[in-house]
Amino acid sequence: MPRHSEKRVLPYRPEQVFDLVADVGRYQEFLPWVAATRIRSSSETEMVADLVVGFRALKETFTSRARMVRPLEIEIDYIEGPLKYLHNSWKFAPVPGGTEVDFRVDFAFRNRLFEALAGQMFDRALRRMIGAFEDRANALYGAGVSGISSSSAHSAA
């Protein structure tokens, strides 16, 4: 059951980082392995969306519910699809020079093949995904302030 947590300081305002993460309808434009998205419902505080995620020849659709408190946090919980469970959280805190982003994800697949693939590729896939969010922020908001540090910590169980 993969689990990961990471903190980074990004040279953007919390509102900018929040808006980027909350823009689920554009994920397929910049996130690796996201083939398509569909927003089922959306309000200022909650969104239900489907994501089609592909790993090589395998593709799965899963549905999740995001609860949002702009610009502080986004909490995501699994509704249906190939997973046993999923909980993902993003917290955004203003710090000198930008925003500290606290990202956490905990999930397990129902399908043992997906679980085995996830175990082999989990760290690399998450680093690539987080890098894609950073690249997207740079493309949307500019490179930001130089000299901002980023740090990370992770664990897989």
Coordinates of N, CA, C and O in Angstrom, one line a residue:
M1 N 0.8 -1.2 0.0 CA 0.0 0.0 0.0 C 0.9 1.2 0.0 O 1.4 1.6 1.0
P2 N 1.0 1.8 -1.2 CA 1.9 3.0 -1.3 C 1.4 4.2 -0.4 O 0.2 4.5 -0.3
R3 N 2.4 4.9 0.2 CA 2.2 6.1 1.0 C 3.3 7.0 0.7 O 4.4 6.6 0.6
H4 N 3.0 8.3 0.6 CA 4.0 9.3 0.2 C 3.6 10.6 0.8 O 2.5 11.0 0.8
S5 N 4.6 11.3 1.4 CA 4.4 12.7 1.8 C 5.6 13.5 1.4 O 6.8 13.0 1.4
E6 N 5.4 14.7 1.1 CA 6.4 15.6 0.6 C 6.1 17.1 0.9 O 4.9 17.4 0.8
K7 N 7.1 17.8 1.3 CA 6.9 19.3 1.4 C 7.9 20.0 0.5 O 9.0 19.6 0.4
R8 N 7.4 21.0 -0.1 CA 8.2 21.9 -1.0 C 7.8 23.3 -0.8 O 6.6 23.6 -0.6
V9 N 8.8 24.2 -1.0 CA 8.5 25.6 -1.0 C 8.5 26.1 -2.4 O 9.5 25.9 -3.1
L10 N 7.4 26.6 -2.9 CA 7.4 27.1 -4.3 C 7.2 28.6 -4.3 O 6.6 29.2 -3.4
P11 N 7.8 29.3 -5.2 CA 7.9 30.8 -5.3 C 6.6 31.4 -5.8 O 6.6 32.3 -6.7
Y12 N 5.4 30.9 -5.3 CA 4.1 31.5 -5.8 C 3.2 31.7 -4.6 O 3.5 31.1 -3.5
R13 N 2.2 32.5 -4.8 CA 1.2 32.7 -3.7 C 0.4 31.4 -3.5 O 0.1 30.7 -4.5
P14 N -0.1 31.2 -2.3 CA -1.0 30.1 -2.0 C -2.2 30.0 -3.0 O -2.5 28.9 -3.5
E15 N -2.8 31.1 -3.4 CA -3.9 31.1 -4.3 C -3.5 30.6 -5.7 O -4.3 29.8 -6.3
Q16 N -2.3 30.9 -6.1 CA -1.8 30.4 -7.4 C -1.6 28.9 -7.4 O -2.1 28.1 -8.3
V17 N -1.0 28.4 -6.3 CA -0.8 26.9 -6.3 C -2.1 26.2 -6.1 O -2.3 25.1 -6.7
F18 N -3.0 26.7 -5.2 CA -4.3 26.1 -5.0 C -5.0 26.0 -6.3 O -5.5 24.9 -6.7
D19 N -5.1 27.1 -7.1 CA -5.8 27.1 -8.4 C -5.2 26.1 -9.4 O -6.0 25.4 -10.1
L20 N -3.9 25.9 -9.4 CA -3.3 25.0 -10.2 C -3.7 23.6 -9.9 O -4.1 22.8 -10.8
V21 N -3.7 23.2 -8.6 CA -4.0 21.9 -8.2 C -5.6 21.6 -8.4 O -6.0 20.5 -8.8
A22 N -6.4 22.6 -8.2 CA -7.8 22.5 -8.3 C -8.3 22.4 -9.7 O -9.4 22.1 -10.0
D23 N -7.4 22.8 -10.7 CA -7.8 22.8 -12.1 C -7.8 21.4 -12.7 O -7.0 21.1 -13.7
V24 N -8.5 20.5 -12.2 CA -8.5 19.1 -12.6 C -8.8 18.9 -14.1 O -8.3 18.0 -14.7
G25 N -9.7 19.7 -14.6 CA -10.1 19.6 -16.0 C -8.9 19.7 -17.0 O -9.0 19.3 -18.1
R26 N -7.8 20.3 -16.5 CA -6.6 20.4 -17.4 C -5.5 19.4 -17.1 O -4.4 19.5 -17.7
Y27 N -5.7 18.5 -16.2 CA -4.6 17.6 -15.8 C -4.1 16.8 -17.0 O -2.9 16.6 -17.0
Q28 N -4.9 16.4 -17.9 CA -4.4 15.6 -19.0 C -3.4 16.5 -19.9 O -2.6 15.9 -20.6
E29 N -3.4 17.8 -19.8 CA -2.5 18.6 -20.5 C -1.1 18.6 -20.0 O -0.1 18.9 -20.7
F30 N -0.9 18.2 -18.7 CA 0.5 18.3 -18.2 C 0.8 17.2 -17.2 O 2.0 17.0 -16.9
L31 N -0.1 16.4 -16.8 CA 0.3 15.3 -15.8 C 0.5 14.0 -16.6 O -0.3 13.5 -17.4
P32 N 1.7 13.4 -16.3 CA 1.9 12.1 -16.9 C 0.9 11.0 -16.5 O 0.4 11.1 -15.3
W33 N 0.5 10.2 -17.4 CA -0.4 9.1 -17.2 C -1.8 9.5 -17.0 O -2.7 8.6 -16.9
V34 N -2.2 10.8 -17.0 CA -3.6 11.2 -17.0 C -4.0 11.3 -18.5 O -3.6 12.2 -19.2
A35 N -4.9 10.4 -19.0 CA -5.3 10.4 -20.4 C -6.5 11.3 -20.6 O -6.7 11.8 -21.7
A36 N -7.4 11.4 -19.6 CA -8.6 12.2 -19.7 C -9.2 12.5 -18.3 O -8.9 11.8 -17.4
T37 N -10.0 13.6 -18.3 CA -10.7 14.0 -17.1 C -12.1 14.3 -17.4 O -12.4 14.8 -18.5
R38 N -13.0 14.1 -16.5 CA -14.4 14.6 -16.6 C -14.8 15.1 -15.3 O -14.8 14.4 -14.2
I39 N -15.3 16.3 -15.2 CA -15.8 16.9 -14.0 C -17.3 16.6 -13.9 O -18.1 16.9 -14.8
R40 N -17.7 15.8 -12.9 CA -19.1 15.4 -12.7 C -19.9 16.6 -12.1 O -21.0 16.8 -12.4
S41 N -19.3 17.2 -11.1 CA -19.9 18.3 -10.4 C -18.8 19.2 -9.8 O -17.8 18.7 -9.5
S42 N -19.1 20.5 -9.6 CA -18.1 21.4 -9.1 C -18.7 22.6 -8.5 O -19.7 23.1 -9.0
S43 N -18.2 23.0 -7.3 CA -18.6 24.2 -6.6 C -17.3 24.8 -6.0 O -16.3 24.2 -6.2
E44 N -17.5 25.9 -5.3 CA -16.3 26.5 -4.7 C -15.6 25.6 -3.6 O -14.5 25.7 -3.3
T45 N -16.4 24.7 -3.0 CA -15.9 23.9 -1.9 C -15.9 22.4 -2.2 O -15.3 21.6 -1.4
E46 N -16.4 21.9 -3.3 CA -16.4 20.5 -3.6 C -16.4 20.2 -5.1 O -17.1 20.9 -5.8
M47 N -15.7 19.1 -5.5 CA -15.7 18.7 -6.9 C -15.7 17.2 -6.9 O -15.0 16.5 -6.1
V48 N -16.5 16.6 -7.8 CA -16.4 15.2 -8.1 C -16.0 15.0 -9.5 O -16.5 15.7 -10.4
A49 N -14.9 14.2 -9.7 CA -14.3 14.1 -11.1 C -13.9 12.7 -11.3 O -13.5 11.9 -10.4
D50 N -13.9 12.3 -12.6 CA -13.3 11.1 -13.1 C -12.0 11.4 -13.8 O -11.8 12.3 -14.5
L51 N -11.0 10.5 -13.5 CA -9.7 10.6 -14.2 C -9.4 9.2 -14.8 O -9.7 8.2 -14.2
V52 N -9.0 9.3 -16.1 CA -8.6 8.1 -16.8 C -7.1 8.1 -16.7 O -6.4 9.0 -17.2
V53 N -6.5 7.1 -16.0 CA -5.1 7.0 -15.8 C -4.5 5.8 -16.5 O -5.1 4.7 -16.5
G54 N -3.5 6.0 -17.3 CA -2.9 4.9 -18.0 C -1.5 4.6 -17.6 O -0.7 5.5 -17.5
F55 N -1.1 3.3 -17.5 CA 0.2 2.8 -17.2 C 0.5 1.8 -18.3 O 0.0 0.7 -18.3
R56 N 1.3 2.3 -19.3 CA 1.6 1.4 -20.5 C 0.3 1.1 -21.2 O -0.5 1.9 -21.6
A57 N 0.0 -0.2 -21.3 CA -1.2 -0.6 -22.1 C -2.4 -0.7 -21.1 O -3.6 -0.8 -21.6
L58 N -2.3 -0.5 -19.9 CA -3.4 -0.6 -18.9 C -4.0 0.8 -18.7 O -3.2 1.8 -18.5
K59 N -5.3 0.9 -18.7 CA -6.0 2.2 -18.4 C -7.1 1.9 -17.5 O -7.8 0.9 -17.6
E60 N -7.3 2.7 -16.5 CA -8.3 2.6 -15.5 C -9.0 4.0 -15.3 O -8.3 5.0 -15.4
T61 N -10.2 4.0 -15.0 CA -10.9 5.2 -14.6 C -11.3 5.2 -13.1 O -11.7 4.1 -12.6
F62 N -11.0 6.3 -12.5 CA -11.4 6.3 -11.1 C -12.1 7.7 -10.8 O -11.8 8.6 -11.5
T63 N -12.9 7.6 -9.8 CA -13.7 8.8 -9.4 C -13.3 9.2 -8.0 O -13.2 8.3 -7.2
S64 N -13.2 10.5 -7.8 CA -12.8 11.0 -6.5 C -13.6 12.3 -6.2 O -14.1 12.9 -7.1
R65 N -13.7 12.6 -4.9 CA -14.3 13.8 -4.4 C -13.3 14.6 -3.7 O -12.5 14.2 -2.9
A66 N -13.2 15.9 -4.2 CA -12.3 16.8 -3.6 C -13.0 17.9 -2.7 O -14.0 18.4 -3.2
R67 N -12.6 18.0 -1.5 CA -13.2 19.1 -0.7 C -12.1 20.2 -0.6 O -10.9 19.9 -0.3
M68 N -12.5 21.4 -0.9 CA -11.6 22.5 -1.1 C -11.9 23.7 -0.1 O -13.0 24.1 0.0
V69 N -10.8 24.2 0.5 CA -10.9 25.4 1.3 C -9.8 26.3 0.7 O -8.6 26.2 1.0
R70 N -10.3 27.2 -0.2 CA -9.3 28.1 -0.9 C -8.8 29.2 0.0 O -9.6 29.8 0.6
P71 N -7.6 29.4 0.0 CA -6.4 28.8 -0.7 C -5.6 27.9 0.2 O -4.4 27.7 0.0
L72 N -6.2 27.3 1.3 CA -5.5 26.6 2.3 C -5.3 25.1 2.0 O -4.2 24.6 2.4
E73 N -6.3 24.4 1.5 CA -6.2 23.0 1.4 C -7.1 22.4 0.4 O -8.2 22.9 0.1
I74 N -6.8 21.2 -0.1 CA -7.6 20.3 -0.9 C -7.5 18.9 -0.4 O -6.3 18.4 -0.3
E75 N -8.6 18.3 0.0 CA -8.6 16.9 0.5 C -9.3 16.1 -0.5 O -10.5 16.4 -0.8
I76 N -8.7 15.0 -0.9 CA -9.3 14.2 -2.0 C -9.5 12.8 -1.4 O -8.6 12.2 -0.9
D77 N -10.8 12.2 -1.7 CA -11.1 10.9 -1.3 C -11.7 10.1 -2.4 O -12.4 10.7 -3.3
Y78 N -11.4 8.9 -2.5 CA -11.8 8.0 -3.5 C -13.3 7.6 -3.4 O -13.8 7.5 -2.3
I79 N -14.0 7.5 -4.6 CA -15.4 7.1 -4.6 C -15.5 5.7 -5.3 O -16.0 4.8 -4.7
E80 N -15.0 5.6 -6.5 CA -15.1 4.3 -7.2 C -14.0 4.1 -8.2 O -13.4 5.1 -8.7
G81 N -13.7 2.9 -8.6 CA -12.7 2.6 -9.6 C -11.8 1.4 -9.1 O -12.3 0.5 -8.4
P82 N -10.6 1.3 -9.6 CA -9.7 0.1 -9.4 C -9.0 0.1 -8.0 O -8.3 -0.8 -7.7
L83 N -9.3 1.1 -7.2 CA -8.6 1.2 -5.9 C -9.4 0.5 -4.7 O -10.6 0.5 -4.8
K84 N -8.7 0.1 -3.7 CA -9.4 -0.2 -2.4 C -9.7 1.1 -1.7 O -10.8 1.2 -1.2
Y85 N -8.8 2.0 -1.7 CA -9.0 3.3 -1.1 C -8.0 4.3 -1.6 O -6.9 3.9 -2.2
L86 N -8.2 5.6 -1.4 CA -7.3 6.6 -1.8 C -7.6 7.8 -0.9 O -8.8 8.2 -0.7
H87 N -6.6 8.4 -0.3 CA -6.8 9.7 0.4 C -5.5 10.5 0.0 O -4.4 10.0 0.1
N88 N -5.8 11.7 -0.5 CA -4.7 12.6 -0.9 C -5.0 14.0 -0.4 O -6.2 14.4 -0.3
S89 N -4.0 14.6 0.1 CA -4.2 16.0 0.6 C -3.1 16.9 0.1 O -2.0 16.5 0.0
W90 N -3.5 18.2 -0.1 CA -2.6 19.3 -0.4 C -2.9 20.4 0.6 O -4.0 20.8 0.7
K91 N -1.9 20.8 1.2 CA -2.0 22.0 2.1 C -1.1 23.1 1.7 O 0.1 22.8 1.3
F92 N -1.5 24.3 1.7 CA -0.8 25.5 1.1 C -0.6 26.5 2.2 O -1.6 27.0 2.7
A93 N 0.6 26.8 2.6 CA 0.9 27.8 3.7 C 1.8 28.8 3.2 O 2.9 28.5 2.7
P94 N 1.4 30.1 3.4 CA 2.3 31.2 3.0 C 3.6 31.2 3.8 O 3.5 31.0 5.1
V95 N 4.7 31.3 3.2 CA 6.0 31.4 3.9 C 6.8 32.6 3.2 O 6.4 32.9 2.0
P96 N 7.8 33.1 3.8 CA 8.6 34.1 3.1 C 9.1 33.6 1.7 O 9.7 32.6 1.6
G97 N 8.8 34.4 0.7 CA 9.2 34.0 -0.7 C 8.3 33.1 -1.4 O 8.6 32.7 -2.5
G98 N 7.2 32.7 -0.8 CA 6.3 31.8 -1.6 C 5.3 31.0 -0.7 O 4.7 31.5 0.2
T99 N 5.1 29.7 -1.1 CA 4.2 28.9 -0.4 C 4.8 27.5 -0.1 O 5.4 26.9 -1.0
E100 N 4.6 27.1 1.1 CA 5.0 25.7 1.5 C 3.8 24.8 1.1 O 2.7 25.0 1.5
V101 N 4.1 23.8 0.2 CA 3.1 22.8 -0.2 C 3.4 21.5 0.5 O 4.5 21.0 0.5
D102 N 2.4 21.1 1.3 CA 2.5 19.8 2.0 C 1.6 18.8 1.2 O 0.3 19.0 1.3
F103 N 2.2 17.8 0.5 CA 1.4 16.9 -0.3 C 1.5 15.5 0.4 O 2.6 15.1 0.8
R104 N 0.4 14.8 0.5 CA 0.3 13.5 1.1 C -0.6 12.6 0.3 O -1.7 13.1 -0.1
V105 N -0.2 11.4 0.0 CA -1.1 10.4 -0.6 C -1.0 9.1 0.0 O 0.1 8.7 0.4
D106 N -2.1 8.4 0.1 CA -2.1 7.0 0.7 C -3.2 6.3 -0.1 O -4.3 6.7 -0.2
F107 N -2.8 5.1 -0.7 CA -3.8 4.4 -1.5 C -3.4 2.9 -1.6 O -2.2 2.6 -1.3
A108 N -4.3 2.1 -2.1 CA -4.1 0.7 -2.4 C -5.0 0.3 -3.6 O -6.1 0.8 -3.6
F109 N -4.4 -0.5 -4.5 CA -5.2 -1.0 -5.6 C -5.9 -2.3 -5.2 O -5.5 -3.0 -4.4
R110 N -7.1 -2.5 -5.8 CA -7.8 -3.8 -5.7 C -7.0 -4.9 -6.5 O -6.9 -6.0 -6.1
N111 N -6.6 -4.5 -7.7 CA -6.0 -5.3 -8.7 C -4.5 -5.6 -8.3 O -3.8 -4.6 -8.2
R112 N -4.2 -6.8 -8.0 CA -2.8 -7.1 -7.6 C -1.8 -6.8 -8.6 O -0.6 -6.4 -8.3
L113 N -2.1 -6.9 -9.9 CA -1.2 -6.5 -11.0 C -0.9 -5.0 -10.9 O 0.3 -4.6 -10.9
F114 N -1.9 -4.2 -10.7 CA -1.7 -2.7 -10.6 C -0.9 -2.4 -9.3 O 0.0 -1.6 -9.3
E115 N -1.2 -3.2 -8.2 CA -0.5 -3.0 -7.0 C 1.0 -3.3 -7.2 O 1.9 -2.5 -6.7
A116 N 1.4 -4.3 -7.9 CA 2.7 -4.7 -8.2 C 3.4 -3.6 -9.1 O 4.5 -3.2 -8.8
L117 N 2.7 -3.1 -10.1 CA 3.2 -2.1 -10.9 C 3.4 -0.8 -10.1 O 4.5 -0.1 -10.3
A118 N 2.5 -0.5 -9.3 CA 2.6 0.7 -8.5 C 3.8 0.7 -7.6 O 4.5 1.6 -7.4
G119 N 4.0 -0.5 -7.0 CA 5.1 -0.7 -6.1 C 6.4 -0.5 -6.8 O 7.4 0.2 -6.2
Q120 N 6.5 -0.9 -8.0 CA 7.8 -0.8 -8.8 C 8.0 0.6 -9.3 O 9.1 1.1 -9.3
M121 N 6.9 1.3 -9.6 CA 7.1 2.7 -10.2 C 6.7 3.8 -9.3 O 6.7 5.0 -9.7
F122 N 6.2 3.5 -8.1 CA 5.6 4.5 -7.3 C 6.4 5.8 -7.1 O 6.0 6.9 -7.3
D123 N 7.6 5.6 -6.6 CA 8.5 6.8 -6.3 C 8.7 7.6 -7.5 O 8.6 8.8 -7.5
R124 N 9.1 6.9 -8.6 CA 9.4 7.6 -9.9 C 8.2 8.3 -10.4 O 8.3 9.5 -10.8
A125 N 7.1 7.7 -10.4 CA 5.8 8.3 -10.9 C 5.4 9.5 -10.1 O 5.0 10.5 -10.6
L126 N 5.5 9.4 -8.7 CA 5.2 10.6 -7.9 C 6.1 11.8 -8.1 O 5.7 12.9 -8.2
R127 N 7.4 11.5 -8.2 CA 8.4 12.6 -8.5 C 8.1 13.2 -9.8 O 8.2 14.4 -9.9
R128 N 7.8 12.4 -10.8 CA 7.4 13.0 -12.1 C 6.1 13.8 -12.1 O 6.1 14.8 -12.7
M129 N 5.2 13.3 -11.3 CA 3.9 14.0 -11.2 C 4.1 15.4 -10.5 O 3.6 16.4 -10.9
I130 N 4.8 15.4 -9.4 CA 5.1 16.6 -8.6 C 5.9 17.6 -9.5 O 5.6 18.8 -9.5
G131 N 6.9 17.0 -10.2 CA 7.7 17.9 -11.1 C 6.8 18.5 -12.2 O 7.0 19.6 -12.6
A132 N 5.8 17.7 -12.7 CA 4.8 18.2 -13.7 C 4.0 19.4 -13.1 O 3.8 20.4 -13.8
F133 N 3.6 19.3 -11.9 CA 2.9 20.4 -11.2 C 3.8 21.7 -11.2 O 3.4 22.8 -11.4
E134 N 5.1 21.5 -10.8 CA 6.0 22.6 -10.7 C 6.3 23.2 -12.1 O 6.3 24.4 -12.2
D135 N 6.4 22.3 -13.1 CA 6.6 22.8 -14.5 C 5.4 23.6 -14.9 O 5.5 24.7 -15.6
R136 N 4.2 23.1 -14.6 CA 3.0 23.8 -15.0 C 2.9 25.2 -14.3 O 2.5 26.2 -14.9
A137 N 3.3 25.3 -13.0 CA 3.3 26.5 -12.3 C 4.3 27.5 -13.0 O 4.0 28.7 -13.2
N138 N 5.5 27.0 -13.4 CA 6.4 27.9 -14.0 C 5.9 28.4 -15.4 O 6.1 29.5 -15.7
A139 N 5.2 27.5 -16.1 CA 4.6 27.9 -17.4 C 3.5 28.9 -17.2 O 3.4 29.9 -18.0
L140 N 2.7 28.8 -16.2 CA 1.6 29.7 -16.0 C 2.0 31.0 -15.3 O 1.5 32.1 -15.6
Y141 N 2.9 30.9 -14.3 CA 3.2 32.1 -13.4 C 4.6 32.6 -13.6 O 4.9 33.6 -12.9
G142 N 5.4 32.0 -14.4 CA 6.8 32.4 -14.5 C 7.7 31.6 -13.6 O 7.2 30.9 -12.7
A143 N 9.0 31.8 -13.7 CA 9.9 31.0 -12.9 C 9.9 31.3 -11.5 O 10.4 30.6 -10.6
G144 N 9.4 32.5 -11.1 CA 9.3 32.8 -9.7 C 10.6 33.3 -9.1 O 11.5 33.7 -9.9
V145 N 10.8 33.3 -7.9 CA 11.9 33.9 -7.2 C 13.0 32.8 -7.2 O 12.8 31.7 -6.7
S146 N 14.2 33.2 -7.6 CA 15.3 32.2 -7.5 C 15.8 32.1 -6.1 O 15.6 33.0 -5.3
G147 N 16.4 30.9 -5.8 CA 16.9 30.7 -4.4 C 15.9 30.1 -3.4 O 16.2 29.9 -2.3
I148 N 14.7 29.9 -3.9 CA 13.7 29.2 -3.0 C 14.1 27.8 -2.9 O 14.4 27.1 -3.9
S149 N 14.1 27.3 -1.7 CA 14.5 25.9 -1.5 C 13.3 24.9 -1.6 O 12.2 25.4 -1.5
S150 N 13.6 23.7 -1.9 CA 12.5 22.7 -1.9 C 13.1 21.5 -1.2 O 14.3 21.2 -1.3
S151 N 12.3 20.9 -0.4 CA 12.7 19.7 0.4 C 11.7 18.6 0.3 O 10.5 18.9 0.1
S152 N 12.0 17.4 0.4 CA 11.0 16.4 0.3 C 11.4 15.2 1.3 O 12.5 15.0 1.7
A153 N 10.3 14.5 1.6 CA 10.5 13.3 2.4 C 9.4 12.3 1.9 O 8.3 12.7 1.6
H154 N 9.7 11.0 1.9 CA 8.7 10.1 1.4 C 8.9 8.8 2.1 O 10.0 8.5 2.6
S155 N 7.9 8.0 2.0 CA 7.9 6.6 2.4 C 6.9 5.8 1.7 O 5.9 6.3 1.3
A156 N 7.3 4.5 1.4 CA 6.4 3.6 0.8 C 6.2 2.4 1.7 O 7.1 1.9 2.3
A157 N 5.0 2.0 1.9 CA 4.7 0.9 2.8 C 4.1 -0.2 2.0 O 3.5 0.0 1.0

